[in-house]
Structure formats: structure tokens, C-alpha cells
Amino acid sequence: MKRKYGFKLKLCVLPAAAGLLVFYFLPFLKVIYYSFIKGQYQKSFVGFANYIDVLKNKYFQMACINTLKMIACCVPVFLAAAVLLSILYCGSGAVGNFLRKLTILPLLLPSVSVVAAFVLLFADVDSPLPVYVLFLWKYLGMGIVIVSSALTAVEPQLYEAARMDGAGFWALHGRITLPLCARPIGFTAVLGVVYCFRTFRESYLYYGSNYPPDYSYTLQYYMNNQFLKLNYQSMAVSSILITLVLAAFIALCTGSRKERSGDR
């Protein structure tokens, strides 16, 4: 029975694997190819010259710094709010369940109408704060859904036994919730980093320009401008560098979790 079930499961995975191969992996190979040639119409091999040019580009450097600032500011707040609100919602019965569903609403609303409200709300703000708030407003609900799903899998008897021993709110969730939900919380942190790279449409609509203020010029703007200039080499190099950084971050997170589970 187990072998038959495993075989059927593999058959179900095949269409998804084929889609990833055709629509993601093969195009990415072409992106790698473009990063090593001189131009779209001059396909001579130039080695790592394109990588050196991109890394020396002052706008790419500024975009990297601004993107890292966004990650450093938004992801910790995103993660802490997702964990805290999930804990509060899961302990509030029907009201908490309703509020948890309500947090998905920003993902369904049109970005144009939401950004228009933010433009009026932050009209006098001369900083990247509006974009940071847009990020949290839109994606926090997804983090709450993931963490809440993990919380529902924790045995209630563990909390009851801890309360009988005199554990308070912070002890309960610091000693029980966080260790048992470490993997979903880590996955939420990875999603937060990915979402920072995806917060381009909202930022573009907010500033209404290909060139926002210097403090909000992120890697998405750099890549978009290279695309508009038909500079596929720089765009390809940027894509590969971002992919490598994200892959290293994910490997670091998964590796540290494996080490902790091995120690146990």
C-alpha cells in the first residue's frame, strides 16, 4: 500500500516538476547565457566583464543598499507582528478566527486604490516609510496564516501543563510556541525577504516614476530600468546575483534548523 501510494504521489508531482522545468529552469539557463555575452546582437563571450560592470555601477550599489535597508527594517517587524498576532488570534476563539481571515483582505484589494490612499495619507513624508508600511499592510496577513497554521498543530495539553506549573504568557510561548514552531517561523522569515523583492508594483505606483527618490531606489527599479533600456546583460547579471543571495539565505536558514534538530 505504501509503495502504491508513493508511486501515485510521484505521478501527481510530475506535472508541477515539468512546469518548473519548462517555465523556470530553462529560461533561467538563457538568463545565465545572456550574462556572459557582450550584447543581444553581439554574442561574443566576455567572461565576467558584465558582472564586474554591474557591481561597479553606482546605481546598482545604491539599489543594493536600499534593498538591504528595507529587509533589515521590514522583515523583523513583519516576523514579530505575524507571531504575536497569530498567538493573540488563536487564543480569541471566533473573534480571532474572523480577524485572522480579515488579514488576507489586503492581498485581494486592487493595489491602485490602496496606493492612492497611501499617497494622501503620507503626502508630507520624505522617507521610504510609506513603502515599508505598504509592505507590512499587504503581506502581513500571509505571515499570520502560516504561523497560525503551525500554532494549531501544537498540543493544547502542553500549555495546560505549563500553566499548572505557573508559567505566564511569555514563558508559555517562549518555551513552547517558539521552539515547536521554529520551522514555520523560519519559513515566514524567508517569505518576508522574498516579499521585499516583490514590493515593486506598490512602490512604482506610489512614486509614479521610473526614478523614485534615491532612498527608495531598490533593485527592482534598477532591473526595470535596464529592461526599458534593453540592457539585457545587466538585467541578467542582477537576476543571477539576487538568486544567489536568496539561495544562500535559504540554505543558511535550513542549515541552521537542521543543526538544531540534530543537537536534540
JSON list of N, CA, C and O in Angstrom, two decimals, residues 6 23 25 65 68 76 78 85 90 110 125 141 146 149 161 166 193 198 205 221 247 264:
[
{"chain": "A", "resi": 6, "resn": "GLY", "atom": "N", "xyz": [3.03, 5.93, -2.67]},
{"chain": "A", "resi": 6, "resn": "GLY", "atom": "CA", "xyz": [4.19, 6.73, -3.04]},
{"chain": "A", "resi": 6, "resn": "GLY", "atom": "C", "xyz": [4.31, 6.91, -4.54]},
{"chain": "A", "resi": 6, "resn": "GLY", "atom": "O", "xyz": [4.68, 7.98, -5.01]},
{"chain": "A", "resi": 23, "resn": "PHE", "atom": "N", "xyz": [9.10, 26.38, -17.55]},
{"chain": "A", "resi": 23, "resn": "PHE", "atom": "CA", "xyz": [8.81, 27.81, -17.40]},
{"chain": "A", "resi": 23, "resn": "PHE", "atom": "C", "xyz": [9.78, 28.54, -16.46]},
{"chain": "A", "resi": 23, "resn": "PHE", "atom": "O", "xyz": [9.76, 29.77, -16.41]},
{"chain": "A", "resi": 25, "resn": "PHE", "atom": "N", "xyz": [13.27, 26.78, -15.06]},
{"chain": "A", "resi": 25, "resn": "PHE", "atom": "CA", "xyz": [14.66, 26.35, -15.16]},
{"chain": "A", "resi": 25, "resn": "PHE", "atom": "C", "xyz": [15.27, 26.65, -16.52]},
{"chain": "A", "resi": 25, "resn": "PHE", "atom": "O", "xyz": [16.36, 27.23, -16.61]},
{"chain": "A", "resi": 65, "resn": "ILE", "atom": "N", "xyz": [22.00, 48.72, -1.37]},
{"chain": "A", "resi": 65, "resn": "ILE", "atom": "CA", "xyz": [21.96, 49.28, -0.01]},
{"chain": "A", "resi": 65, "resn": "ILE", "atom": "C", "xyz": [20.53, 49.55, 0.42]},
{"chain": "A", "resi": 65, "resn": "ILE", "atom": "O", "xyz": [20.12, 49.20, 1.54]},
{"chain": "A", "resi": 68, "resn": "LEU", "atom": "N", "xyz": [18.70, 46.24, 1.11]},
{"chain": "A", "resi": 68, "resn": "LEU", "atom": "CA", "xyz": [19.13, 45.67, 2.39]},
{"chain": "A", "resi": 68, "resn": "LEU", "atom": "C", "xyz": [18.52, 46.45, 3.56]},
{"chain": "A", "resi": 68, "resn": "LEU", "atom": "O", "xyz": [18.14, 45.85, 4.58]},
{"chain": "A", "resi": 76, "resn": "PRO", "atom": "N", "xyz": [12.11, 41.97, 10.32]},
{"chain": "A", "resi": 76, "resn": "PRO", "atom": "CA", "xyz": [11.93, 41.72, 11.76]},
{"chain": "A", "resi": 76, "resn": "PRO", "atom": "C", "xyz": [10.56, 42.15, 12.27]},
{"chain": "A", "resi": 76, "resn": "PRO", "atom": "O", "xyz": [9.93, 41.44, 13.07]},
{"chain": "A", "resi": 78, "resn": "PHE", "atom": "N", "xyz": [7.81, 42.44, 10.41]},
{"chain": "A", "resi": 78, "resn": "PHE", "atom": "CA", "xyz": [6.88, 41.50, 9.77]},
{"chain": "A", "resi": 78, "resn": "PHE", "atom": "C", "xyz": [6.82, 40.19, 10.53]},
{"chain": "A", "resi": 78, "resn": "PHE", "atom": "O", "xyz": [5.73, 39.67, 10.83]},
{"chain": "A", "resi": 85, "resn": "LEU", "atom": "N", "xyz": [0.52, 38.44, 16.61]},
{"chain": "A", "resi": 85, "resn": "LEU", "atom": "CA", "xyz": [-0.89, 38.48, 16.23]},
{"chain": "A", "resi": 85, "resn": "LEU", "atom": "C", "xyz": [-1.46, 37.08, 16.07]},
{"chain": "A", "resi": 85, "resn": "LEU", "atom": "O", "xyz": [-2.63, 36.84, 16.40]},
{"chain": "A", "resi": 90, "resn": "CYS", "atom": "N", "xyz": [-5.23, 33.15, 17.77]},
{"chain": "A", "resi": 90, "resn": "CYS", "atom": "CA", "xyz": [-5.54, 31.74, 18.04]},
{"chain": "A", "resi": 90, "resn": "CYS", "atom": "C", "xyz": [-6.15, 31.56, 19.43]},
{"chain": "A", "resi": 90, "resn": "CYS", "atom": "O", "xyz": [-6.82, 30.55, 19.69]},
{"chain": "A", "resi": 110, "resn": "PRO", "atom": "N", "xyz": [-7.35, 45.86, -4.90]},
{"chain": "A", "resi": 110, "resn": "PRO", "atom": "CA", "xyz": [-6.52, 46.40, -6.01]},
{"chain": "A", "resi": 110, "resn": "PRO", "atom": "C", "xyz": [-5.42, 47.31, -5.48]},
{"chain": "A", "resi": 110, "resn": "PRO", "atom": "O", "xyz": [-5.67, 48.18, -4.63]},
{"chain": "A", "resi": 125, "resn": "VAL", "atom": "N", "xyz": [5.49, 63.00, 3.89]},
{"chain": "A", "resi": 125, "resn": "VAL", "atom": "CA", "xyz": [6.56, 62.14, 4.41]},
{"chain": "A", "resi": 125, "resn": "VAL", "atom": "C", "xyz": [7.67, 62.02, 3.36]},
{"chain": "A", "resi": 125, "resn": "VAL", "atom": "O", "xyz": [7.42, 61.57, 2.24]},
{"chain": "A", "resi": 141, "resn": "GLY", "atom": "N", "xyz": [-0.71, 39.55, 6.42]},
{"chain": "A", "resi": 141, "resn": "GLY", "atom": "CA", "xyz": [-1.74, 38.53, 6.51]},
{"chain": "A", "resi": 141, "resn": "GLY", "atom": "C", "xyz": [-1.24, 37.15, 6.14]},
{"chain": "A", "resi": 141, "resn": "GLY", "atom": "O", "xyz": [-1.60, 36.15, 6.77]},
{"chain": "A", "resi": 146, "resn": "ILE", "atom": "N", "xyz": [0.41, 31.51, 7.95]},
{"chain": "A", "resi": 146, "resn": "ILE", "atom": "CA", "xyz": [1.41, 30.44, 8.08]},
{"chain": "A", "resi": 146, "resn": "ILE", "atom": "C", "xyz": [1.69, 30.13, 9.54]},
{"chain": "A", "resi": 146, "resn": "ILE", "atom": "O", "xyz": [1.68, 28.97, 9.97]},
{"chain": "A", "resi": 149, "resn": "SER", "atom": "N", "xyz": [-1.33, 28.51, 11.33]},
{"chain": "A", "resi": 149, "resn": "SER", "atom": "CA", "xyz": [-1.47, 27.09, 10.97]},
{"chain": "A", "resi": 149, "resn": "SER", "atom": "C", "xyz": [-0.53, 26.22, 11.80]},
{"chain": "A", "resi": 149, "resn": "SER", "atom": "O", "xyz": [-0.89, 25.13, 12.23]},
{"chain": "A", "resi": 161, "resn": "ALA", "atom": "N", "xyz": [-0.39, 22.02, 30.94]},
{"chain": "A", "resi": 161, "resn": "ALA", "atom": "CA", "xyz": [0.59, 21.54, 31.92]},
{"chain": "A", "resi": 161, "resn": "ALA", "atom": "C", "xyz": [1.52, 22.67, 32.36]},
{"chain": "A", "resi": 161, "resn": "ALA", "atom": "O", "xyz": [1.86, 22.79, 33.55]},
{"chain": "A", "resi": 166, "resn": "GLY", "atom": "N", "xyz": [2.68, 27.16, 36.71]},
{"chain": "A", "resi": 166, "resn": "GLY", "atom": "CA", "xyz": [2.83, 28.59, 36.98]},
{"chain": "A", "resi": 166, "resn": "GLY", "atom": "C", "xyz": [3.44, 29.41, 35.87]},
{"chain": "A", "resi": 166, "resn": "GLY", "atom": "O", "xyz": [3.85, 30.55, 36.10]},
{"chain": "A", "resi": 193, "resn": "VAL", "atom": "N", "xyz": [11.65, 38.09, 3.29]},
{"chain": "A", "resi": 193, "resn": "VAL", "atom": "CA", "xyz": [12.76, 38.58, 2.45]},
{"chain": "A", "resi": 193, "resn": "VAL", "atom": "C", "xyz": [12.35, 38.56, 0.98]},
{"chain": "A", "resi": 193, "resn": "VAL", "atom": "O", "xyz": [12.60, 39.52, 0.23]},
{"chain": "A", "resi": 198, "resn": "ARG", "atom": "N", "xyz": [9.60, 41.71, -3.94]},
{"chain": "A", "resi": 198, "resn": "ARG", "atom": "CA", "xyz": [8.40, 41.78, -4.77]},
{"chain": "A", "resi": 198, "resn": "ARG", "atom": "C", "xyz": [7.63, 43.09, -4.59]},
{"chain": "A", "resi": 198, "resn": "ARG", "atom": "O", "xyz": [6.68, 43.35, -5.33]},
{"chain": "A", "resi": 205, "resn": "LEU", "atom": "N", "xyz": [3.77, 52.54, -8.19]},
{"chain": "A", "resi": 205, "resn": "LEU", "atom": "CA", "xyz": [2.53, 53.30, -8.22]},
{"chain": "A", "resi": 205, "resn": "LEU", "atom": "C", "xyz": [2.58, 54.48, -7.25]},
{"chain": "A", "resi": 205, "resn": "LEU", "atom": "O", "xyz": [2.03, 55.55, -7.53]},
{"chain": "A", "resi": 221, "resn": "TYR", "atom": "N", "xyz": [13.79, 48.52, -9.19]},
{"chain": "A", "resi": 221, "resn": "TYR", "atom": "CA", "xyz": [13.86, 49.68, -10.09]},
{"chain": "A", "resi": 221, "resn": "TYR", "atom": "C", "xyz": [15.05, 49.57, -11.04]},
{"chain": "A", "resi": 221, "resn": "TYR", "atom": "O", "xyz": [14.94, 49.87, -12.24]},
{"chain": "A", "resi": 247, "resn": "ALA", "atom": "N", "xyz": [19.32, 32.20, -2.52]},
{"chain": "A", "resi": 247, "resn": "ALA", "atom": "CA", "xyz": [19.63, 30.78, -2.33]},
{"chain": "A", "resi": 247, "resn": "ALA", "atom": "C", "xyz": [20.55, 30.58, -1.13]},
{"chain": "A", "resi": 247, "resn": "ALA", "atom": "O", "xyz": [20.37, 29.64, -0.33]},
{"chain": "A", "resi": 264, "resn": "ARG", "atom": "N", "xyz": [19.24, 18.02, 19.13]},
{"chain": "A", "resi": 264, "resn": "ARG", "atom": "CA", "xyz": [18.23, 17.44, 20.00]},
{"chain": "A", "resi": 264, "resn": "ARG", "atom": "C", "xyz": [18.25, 15.93, 19.98]},
{"chain": "A", "resi": 264, "resn": "ARG", "atom": "O", "xyz": [17.86, 15.28, 20.91]}
]
